[in-house]
Amino acid sequence: MPRIVFLGPPGVGKGTQATTLAQQLGVPHLSTGDLLRAAVAARTPLGLEAQGHMDAGRLVPDDLVLKILGERLAAPDAARGFLLDGFPRNLAQAERLAGITTIDLVLSFELPAKLLIERLAGRRVCPTCQSVYNIVTRPPKVEGKCDRDGTALVQRPDDRPEAITTRLAVYAEQTAPLLGFYRKSGLLRSIDAAGTPDEVAARVRNALH
Ligand code: AMP
């Protein structure tokens, strides 16, 4: 039963890799960012509380994130294992996660800051099916339209330049210390996140063996 955490800065390609690996392993891809964005879109009380933090690029308070993730982890499909993408984001979350479940492996995705900014600034998403594109490295077949359903692609509010700067600073201050935390427990494997999604996926598969 694989219980894997995907760790890395915003823009590193964790979500893309987690989607691929989750399909291969047959376990759910649990992205706290996606869960929160769905709550925002549905205008639930939790979503309304989270939205301002997210749009500014700050972390959403731990209790809100733990609530939404705890509910998702309790669903029957997560009993077979899961890929956690975007959680934990600080030491308090890592400690609370350890109280809920065991983690078998932590994959740390690494990429120079300049490339992270390029990937974030070029990212476009489909508001209907959540497919992710990049105007430079992974453009849709028809400019501005989703390949799967033709919906007009949009930019996430937190992929605008001011929010990108905040998100990278939040990562360095609050999330990067988790590398030491998981290295000490012997769970950490580093993945070079440069190159195409297929190249990175091959490195992920190697790290699993
Ligand atoms: P992501 O899609 O992982 O880049 O997450 C988008 C935004 O959702 C982040 O910038 C945070 O505002 C919020 N978020 C996602 N996961 C967490 C988390 N584990 N803790 C706090 N905030 C989170």
PDB file of C-alpha atoms and ligand atoms in Angstrom:
ATOM      1  CA  MET A   1       0.000   0.000   0.000  1.00  0.00           C
ATOM      2  CA  PRO A   2       1.899   3.080  -1.206  1.00  0.00           C
ATOM      3  CA  ARG A   3       1.514   6.196   0.952  1.00  0.00           C
ATOM      4  CA  ILE A   4       3.675   8.802  -0.731  1.00  0.00           C
ATOM      5  CA  VAL A   5       4.230  12.529  -0.158  1.00  0.00           C
ATOM      6  CA  PHE A   6       5.210  14.779  -3.086  1.00  0.00           C
ATOM      7  CA  LEU A   7       7.300  17.646  -1.764  1.00  0.00           C
ATOM      8  CA  GLY A   8       8.701  20.602  -3.678  1.00  0.00           C
ATOM      9  CA  PRO A   9       8.319  24.277  -4.487  1.00  0.00           C
ATOM     10  CA  PRO A  10       5.370  25.689  -6.445  1.00  0.00           C
ATOM     11  CA  GLY A  11       5.879  25.245 -10.181  1.00  0.00           C
ATOM     12  CA  VAL A  12       8.146  22.210  -9.904  1.00  0.00           C
ATOM     13  CA  GLY A  13       5.640  19.905 -11.636  1.00  0.00           C
ATOM     14  CA  LYS A  14       4.488  17.861  -8.607  1.00  0.00           C
ATOM     15  CA  GLY A  15       0.845  17.918  -9.683  1.00  0.00           C
ATOM     16  CA  THR A  16       1.622  16.675 -13.197  1.00  0.00           C
ATOM     17  CA  GLN A  17       3.776  13.832 -11.848  1.00  0.00           C
ATOM     18  CA  ALA A  18       1.306  12.948  -9.103  1.00  0.00           C
ATOM     19  CA  THR A  19      -1.518  12.659 -11.669  1.00  0.00           C
ATOM     20  CA  THR A  20       0.549  10.241 -13.785  1.00  0.00           C
ATOM     21  CA  LEU A  21       1.812   8.125 -10.899  1.00  0.00           C
ATOM     22  CA  ALA A  22      -1.586   7.917  -9.211  1.00  0.00           C
ATOM     23  CA  GLN A  23      -3.029   6.421 -12.410  1.00  0.00           C
ATOM     24  CA  GLN A  24      -0.170   3.920 -12.664  1.00  0.00           C
ATOM     25  CA  LEU A  25      -0.446   2.827  -9.020  1.00  0.00           C
ATOM     26  CA  GLY A  26      -4.250   2.924  -8.909  1.00  0.00           C
ATOM     27  CA  VAL A  27      -4.368   5.118  -5.800  1.00  0.00           C
ATOM     28  CA  PRO A  28      -5.996   8.549  -5.380  1.00  0.00           C
ATOM     29  CA  HIS A  29      -4.049  11.766  -5.991  1.00  0.00           C
ATOM     30  CA  LEU A  30      -4.863  13.986  -3.024  1.00  0.00           C
ATOM     31  CA  SER A  31      -3.933  17.602  -3.726  1.00  0.00           C
ATOM     32  CA  THR A  32      -4.855  20.008  -0.930  1.00  0.00           C
ATOM     33  CA  GLY A  33      -4.622  22.864  -3.475  1.00  0.00           C
ATOM     34  CA  ASP A  34      -7.231  21.121  -5.683  1.00  0.00           C
ATOM     35  CA  LEU A  35      -9.458  20.342  -2.675  1.00  0.00           C
ATOM     36  CA  LEU A  36      -9.270  23.978  -1.559  1.00  0.00           C
ATOM     37  CA  ARG A  37      -9.914  25.335  -5.079  1.00  0.00           C
ATOM     38  CA  ALA A  38     -12.996  23.085  -5.317  1.00  0.00           C
ATOM     39  CA  ALA A  39     -14.229  24.493  -1.978  1.00  0.00           C
ATOM     40  CA  VAL A  40     -13.640  28.031  -3.272  1.00  0.00           C
ATOM     41  CA  ALA A  41     -15.525  27.286  -6.510  1.00  0.00           C
ATOM     42  CA  ALA A  42     -18.429  25.764  -4.536  1.00  0.00           C
ATOM     43  CA  ARG A  43     -18.432  28.804  -2.207  1.00  0.00           C
ATOM     44  CA  THR A  44     -18.548  26.648   0.933  1.00  0.00           C
ATOM     45  CA  PRO A  45     -17.832  28.450   4.245  1.00  0.00           C
ATOM     46  CA  LEU A  46     -14.392  26.808   4.317  1.00  0.00           C
ATOM     47  CA  GLY A  47     -13.731  27.890   0.718  1.00  0.00           C
ATOM     48  CA  LEU A  48     -14.728  31.471   1.440  1.00  0.00           C
ATOM     49  CA  GLU A  49     -12.362  31.553   4.405  1.00  0.00           C
ATOM     50  CA  ALA A  50      -9.496  30.051   2.392  1.00  0.00           C
ATOM     51  CA  GLN A  51      -9.836  32.177  -0.735  1.00  0.00           C
ATOM     52  CA  GLY A  52      -8.106  35.395   0.389  1.00  0.00           C
ATOM     53  CA  HIS A  53      -5.073  33.484   1.667  1.00  0.00           C
ATOM     54  CA  MET A  54      -4.821  31.495  -1.565  1.00  0.00           C
ATOM     55  CA  ASP A  55      -5.170  34.415  -3.959  1.00  0.00           C
ATOM     56  CA  ALA A  56      -2.386  36.241  -2.098  1.00  0.00           C
ATOM     57  CA  GLY A  57      -0.132  33.166  -2.211  1.00  0.00           C
ATOM     58  CA  ARG A  58      -0.117  32.637   1.568  1.00  0.00           C
ATOM     59  CA  LEU A  59      -0.754  29.346   3.352  1.00  0.00           C
ATOM     60  CA  VAL A  60      -4.327  28.623   4.408  1.00  0.00           C
ATOM     61  CA  PRO A  61      -4.580  28.114   8.223  1.00  0.00           C
ATOM     62  CA  ASP A  62      -3.624  24.564   9.272  1.00  0.00           C
ATOM     63  CA  ASP A  63      -6.986  23.724  10.852  1.00  0.00           C
ATOM     64  CA  LEU A  64      -8.885  24.431   7.621  1.00  0.00           C
ATOM     65  CA  VAL A  65      -6.487  22.360   5.527  1.00  0.00           C
ATOM     66  CA  LEU A  66      -6.466  19.496   8.037  1.00  0.00           C
ATOM     67  CA  LYS A  67     -10.252  19.447   8.034  1.00  0.00           C
ATOM     68  CA  ILE A  68     -10.584  19.177   4.272  1.00  0.00           C
ATOM     69  CA  LEU A  69      -7.749  16.636   3.992  1.00  0.00           C
ATOM     70  CA  GLY A  70      -8.953  14.550   6.953  1.00  0.00           C
ATOM     71  CA  GLU A  71     -12.361  14.141   5.293  1.00  0.00           C
ATOM     72  CA  ARG A  72     -10.746  13.081   2.019  1.00  0.00           C
ATOM     73  CA  LEU A  73      -8.340  10.622   3.693  1.00  0.00           C
ATOM     74  CA  ALA A  74     -11.298   8.964   5.414  1.00  0.00           C
ATOM     75  CA  ALA A  75     -12.912   8.062   2.046  1.00  0.00           C
ATOM     76  CA  PRO A  76     -12.720   4.326   1.221  1.00  0.00           C
ATOM     77  CA  ASP A  77     -10.425   4.698  -1.825  1.00  0.00           C
ATOM     78  CA  ALA A  78      -7.644   6.223   0.314  1.00  0.00           C
ATOM     79  CA  ALA A  79      -7.441   2.983   2.313  1.00  0.00           C
ATOM     80  CA  ARG A  80      -5.469   1.456  -0.616  1.00  0.00           C
ATOM     81  CA  GLY A  81      -2.789   4.148  -0.351  1.00  0.00           C
ATOM     82  CA  PHE A  82      -2.505   7.685  -1.732  1.00  0.00           C
ATOM     83  CA  LEU A  83      -0.262  10.332  -3.205  1.00  0.00           C
ATOM     84  CA  LEU A  84      -0.280  13.522  -1.150  1.00  0.00           C
ATOM     85  CA  ASP A  85       0.504  16.578  -3.274  1.00  0.00           C
ATOM     86  CA  GLY A  86       0.910  19.962  -1.554  1.00  0.00           C
ATOM     87  CA  PHE A  87       0.610  18.625   1.987  1.00  0.00           C
ATOM     88  CA  PRO A  88       2.313  18.939   4.430  1.00  0.00           C
ATOM     89  CA  ARG A  89       3.479  22.528   3.864  1.00  0.00           C
ATOM     90  CA  ASN A  90       4.977  23.240   7.326  1.00  0.00           C
ATOM     91  CA  LEU A  91       6.325  21.318  10.323  1.00  0.00           C
ATOM     92  CA  ALA A  92       3.058  21.537  12.287  1.00  0.00           C
ATOM     93  CA  GLN A  93       1.214  19.871   9.382  1.00  0.00           C
ATOM     94  CA  ALA A  94       3.894  17.154   9.089  1.00  0.00           C
ATOM     95  CA  GLU A  95       3.543  16.362  12.783  1.00  0.00           C
ATOM     96  CA  ARG A  96      -0.241  16.218  12.554  1.00  0.00           C
ATOM     97  CA  LEU A  97      -0.015  13.987   9.480  1.00  0.00           C
ATOM     98  CA  ALA A  98       2.229  11.580  11.405  1.00  0.00           C
ATOM     99  CA  GLY A  99      -0.568  11.349  13.989  1.00  0.00           C
ATOM    100  CA  ILE A 100      -3.141  10.380  11.323  1.00  0.00           C
ATOM    101  CA  THR A 101      -1.260   7.922   9.091  1.00  0.00           C
ATOM    102  CA  THR A 102       2.103   6.332   8.278  1.00  0.00           C
ATOM    103  CA  ILE A 103       4.090   7.650   5.311  1.00  0.00           C
ATOM    104  CA  ASP A 104       6.261   5.220   3.309  1.00  0.00           C
ATOM    105  CA  LEU A 105       8.149   7.561   0.983  1.00  0.00           C
ATOM    106  CA  VAL A 106       8.700  11.283   0.401  1.00  0.00           C
ATOM    107  CA  LEU A 107       9.734  12.410  -3.082  1.00  0.00           C
ATOM    108  CA  SER A 108      11.452  15.799  -3.126  1.00  0.00           C
ATOM    109  CA  PHE A 109      11.249  17.522  -6.547  1.00  0.00           C
ATOM    110  CA  GLU A 110      14.082  19.969  -7.245  1.00  0.00           C
ATOM    111  CA  LEU A 111      14.442  22.715  -9.866  1.00  0.00           C
ATOM    112  CA  PRO A 112      16.362  26.045 -10.030  1.00  0.00           C
ATOM    113  CA  ALA A 113      14.284  29.131  -9.079  1.00  0.00           C
ATOM    114  CA  LYS A 114      14.485  30.663 -12.569  1.00  0.00           C
ATOM    115  CA  LEU A 115      12.789  27.608 -14.102  1.00  0.00           C
ATOM    116  CA  LEU A 116      10.140  27.533 -11.352  1.00  0.00           C
ATOM    117  CA  ILE A 117       9.126  31.103 -12.170  1.00  0.00           C
ATOM    118  CA  GLU A 118       8.960  30.273 -15.914  1.00  0.00           C
ATOM    119  CA  ARG A 119       6.752  27.257 -15.264  1.00  0.00           C
ATOM    120  CA  LEU A 120       4.417  29.160 -12.922  1.00  0.00           C
ATOM    121  CA  ALA A 121       4.085  32.230 -15.146  1.00  0.00           C
ATOM    122  CA  GLY A 122       3.377  30.049 -18.224  1.00  0.00           C
ATOM    123  CA  ARG A 123       0.858  27.760 -16.523  1.00  0.00           C
ATOM    124  CA  ARG A 124      -2.739  27.777 -17.788  1.00  0.00           C
ATOM    125  CA  VAL A 125      -5.509  25.533 -16.484  1.00  0.00           C
ATOM    126  CA  CYS A 126      -8.863  24.313 -17.739  1.00  0.00           C
ATOM    127  CA  PRO A 127     -11.587  25.460 -15.339  1.00  0.00           C
ATOM    128  CA  THR A 128     -13.802  22.534 -16.460  1.00  0.00           C
ATOM    129  CA  CYS A 129     -11.538  19.446 -16.231  1.00  0.00           C
ATOM    130  CA  GLN A 130      -8.515  20.936 -14.363  1.00  0.00           C
ATOM    131  CA  SER A 131      -6.042  19.844 -17.094  1.00  0.00           C
ATOM    132  CA  VAL A 132      -2.795  21.783 -16.799  1.00  0.00           C
ATOM    133  CA  TYR A 133      -0.906  23.330 -19.743  1.00  0.00           C
ATOM    134  CA  ASN A 134       2.076  25.612 -20.180  1.00  0.00           C
ATOM    135  CA  ILE A 135       2.132  28.206 -22.959  1.00  0.00           C
ATOM    136  CA  VAL A 136       5.854  27.540 -23.564  1.00  0.00           C
ATOM    137  CA  THR A 137       6.548  23.918 -22.686  1.00  0.00           C
ATOM    138  CA  ARG A 138       3.166  22.204 -23.006  1.00  0.00           C
ATOM    139  CA  PRO A 139       0.848  24.295 -25.193  1.00  0.00           C
ATOM    140  CA  PRO A 140      -2.677  23.117 -26.046  1.00  0.00           C
ATOM    141  CA  LYS A 141      -3.332  22.051 -29.673  1.00  0.00           C
ATOM    142  CA  VAL A 142      -5.533  25.129 -30.240  1.00  0.00           C
ATOM    143  CA  GLU A 143      -4.216  28.280 -28.568  1.00  0.00           C
ATOM    144  CA  GLY A 144      -6.088  29.135 -25.361  1.00  0.00           C
ATOM    145  CA  LYS A 145      -8.431  26.100 -25.517  1.00  0.00           C
ATOM    146  CA  CYS A 146      -8.434  22.847 -23.549  1.00  0.00           C
ATOM    147  CA  ASP A 147      -7.565  19.776 -25.685  1.00  0.00           C
ATOM    148  CA  ARG A 148     -10.126  17.647 -23.863  1.00  0.00           C
ATOM    149  CA  ASP A 149     -13.232  19.846 -23.774  1.00  0.00           C
ATOM    150  CA  GLY A 150     -12.456  23.073 -25.656  1.00  0.00           C
ATOM    151  CA  THR A 151     -13.013  25.294 -22.585  1.00  0.00           C
ATOM    152  CA  ALA A 152     -11.095  28.605 -22.589  1.00  0.00           C
ATOM    153  CA  LEU A 153      -7.970  28.168 -20.437  1.00  0.00           C
ATOM    154  CA  VAL A 154      -7.380  30.527 -17.520  1.00  0.00           C
ATOM    155  CA  GLN A 155      -4.481  31.617 -15.339  1.00  0.00           C
ATOM    156  CA  ARG A 156      -4.736  30.800 -11.624  1.00  0.00           C
ATOM    157  CA  PRO A 157      -5.014  34.023  -9.565  1.00  0.00           C
ATOM    158  CA  ASP A 158      -1.975  32.926  -7.554  1.00  0.00           C
ATOM    159  CA  ASP A 159       0.146  32.451 -10.707  1.00  0.00           C
ATOM    160  CA  ARG A 160       0.304  36.259 -11.158  1.00  0.00           C
ATOM    161  CA  PRO A 161       3.764  37.748 -10.459  1.00  0.00           C
ATOM    162  CA  GLU A 162       3.062  39.257  -6.980  1.00  0.00           C
ATOM    163  CA  ALA A 163       1.589  36.006  -5.670  1.00  0.00           C
ATOM    164  CA  ILE A 164       4.411  33.924  -7.227  1.00  0.00           C
ATOM    165  CA  THR A 165       6.983  35.910  -5.222  1.00  0.00           C
ATOM    166  CA  THR A 166       5.031  35.325  -1.999  1.00  0.00           C
ATOM    167  CA  ARG A 167       4.570  31.603  -2.685  1.00  0.00           C
ATOM    168  CA  LEU A 168       8.286  31.038  -3.304  1.00  0.00           C
ATOM    169  CA  ALA A 169       9.148  32.908  -0.072  1.00  0.00           C
ATOM    170  CA  VAL A 170       6.561  30.900   1.891  1.00  0.00           C
ATOM    171  CA  TYR A 171       8.056  27.698   0.491  1.00  0.00           C
ATOM    172  CA  ALA A 172      11.600  28.675   1.503  1.00  0.00           C
ATOM    173  CA  GLU A 173      10.581  29.723   5.021  1.00  0.00           C
ATOM    174  CA  GLN A 174       7.919  27.198   5.976  1.00  0.00           C
ATOM    175  CA  THR A 175       8.028  24.174   3.669  1.00  0.00           C
ATOM    176  CA  ALA A 176      11.745  23.678   2.924  1.00  0.00           C
ATOM    177  CA  PRO A 177      12.464  22.740   6.593  1.00  0.00           C
ATOM    178  CA  LEU A 178      10.423  19.579   5.931  1.00  0.00           C
ATOM    179  CA  LEU A 179      13.295  18.268   3.808  1.00  0.00           C
ATOM    180  CA  GLY A 180      15.430  17.921   6.943  1.00  0.00           C
ATOM    181  CA  PHE A 181      12.493  16.475   8.882  1.00  0.00           C
ATOM    182  CA  TYR A 182      11.919  13.660   6.365  1.00  0.00           C
ATOM    183  CA  ARG A 183      15.627  13.118   5.624  1.00  0.00           C
ATOM    184  CA  LYS A 184      16.167  12.324   9.305  1.00  0.00           C
ATOM    185  CA  SER A 185      13.481   9.674   9.180  1.00  0.00           C
ATOM    186  CA  GLY A 186      15.126   8.110   6.099  1.00  0.00           C
ATOM    187  CA  LEU A 187      12.052   8.564   3.891  1.00  0.00           C
ATOM    188  CA  LEU A 188      13.378  11.215   1.494  1.00  0.00           C
ATOM    189  CA  ARG A 189      14.349  10.627  -2.171  1.00  0.00           C
ATOM    190  CA  SER A 190      15.375  13.554  -4.388  1.00  0.00           C
ATOM    191  CA  ILE A 191      14.069  13.871  -7.954  1.00  0.00           C
ATOM    192  CA  ASP A 192      15.626  16.160 -10.568  1.00  0.00           C
ATOM    193  CA  ALA A 193      12.546  17.934 -11.965  1.00  0.00           C
ATOM    194  CA  ALA A 194      14.245  19.420 -15.053  1.00  0.00           C
ATOM    195  CA  GLY A 195      13.266  18.176 -18.510  1.00  0.00           C
ATOM    196  CA  THR A 196      10.028  16.922 -20.009  1.00  0.00           C
ATOM    197  CA  PRO A 197       7.204  15.374 -17.942  1.00  0.00           C
ATOM    198  CA  ASP A 198       8.116  11.938 -19.404  1.00  0.00           C
ATOM    199  CA  GLU A 199      11.759  12.299 -18.399  1.00  0.00           C
ATOM    200  CA  VAL A 200      10.791  13.253 -14.856  1.00  0.00           C
ATOM    201  CA  ALA A 201       8.222  10.416 -14.690  1.00  0.00           C
ATOM    202  CA  ALA A 202      11.010   7.924 -15.530  1.00  0.00           C
ATOM    203  CA  ARG A 203      13.067   9.263 -12.593  1.00  0.00           C
ATOM    204  CA  VAL A 204      10.035   8.932 -10.326  1.00  0.00           C
ATOM    205  CA  ARG A 205       9.597   5.278 -11.332  1.00  0.00           C
ATOM    206  CA  ASN A 206      13.295   4.618 -10.606  1.00  0.00           C
ATOM    207  CA  ALA A 207      12.968   6.196  -7.174  1.00  0.00           C
ATOM    208  CA  LEU A 208      10.112   3.814  -6.341  1.00  0.00           C
ATOM    209  CA  HIS A 209      12.272   0.727  -6.892  1.00  0.00           C
TER     210      HIS A 209
HETATM  211  P1  AMP B   1      -1.096  24.400  -4.707  1.00  0.00           P
HETATM  212  O1  AMP B   1      -2.117  24.055  -5.719  1.00  0.00           O
HETATM  213  O2  AMP B   1      -0.535  23.196  -3.991  1.00  0.00           O
HETATM  214  O3  AMP B   1      -0.011  25.300  -5.254  1.00  0.00           O
HETATM  215  O4  AMP B   1      -1.837  25.234  -3.565  1.00  0.00           O
HETATM  216  C1  AMP B   1      -2.455  26.483  -3.868  1.00  0.00           C
HETATM  217  C2  AMP B   1      -2.682  27.263  -2.610  1.00  0.00           C
HETATM  218  O5  AMP B   1      -3.564  26.544  -1.732  1.00  0.00           O
HETATM  219  C3  AMP B   1      -1.446  27.526  -1.756  1.00  0.00           C
HETATM  220  O6  AMP B   1      -0.703  28.641  -2.207  1.00  0.00           O
HETATM  221  C4  AMP B   1      -2.073  27.753  -0.393  1.00  0.00           C
HETATM  222  O7  AMP B   1      -2.688  29.035  -0.310  1.00  0.00           O
HETATM  223  C5  AMP B   1      -3.178  26.717  -0.386  1.00  0.00           C
HETATM  224  N1  AMP B   1      -2.699  25.416   0.139  1.00  0.00           N
HETATM  225  C6  AMP B   1      -2.586  24.239  -0.532  1.00  0.00           C
HETATM  226  N2  AMP B   1      -2.137  23.259   0.261  1.00  0.00           N
HETATM  227  C7  AMP B   1      -1.942  23.847   1.483  1.00  0.00           C
HETATM  228  C8  AMP B   1      -1.462  23.371   2.734  1.00  0.00           C
HETATM  229  N3  AMP B   1      -1.061  22.093   2.898  1.00  0.00           N
HETATM  230  N4  AMP B   1      -1.409  24.258   3.767  1.00  0.00           N
HETATM  231  C9  AMP B   1      -1.796  25.534   3.633  1.00  0.00           C
HETATM  232  N5  AMP B   1      -2.240  26.049   2.476  1.00  0.00           N
HETATM  233  C10 AMP B   1      -2.312  25.219   1.406  1.00  0.00           C
END
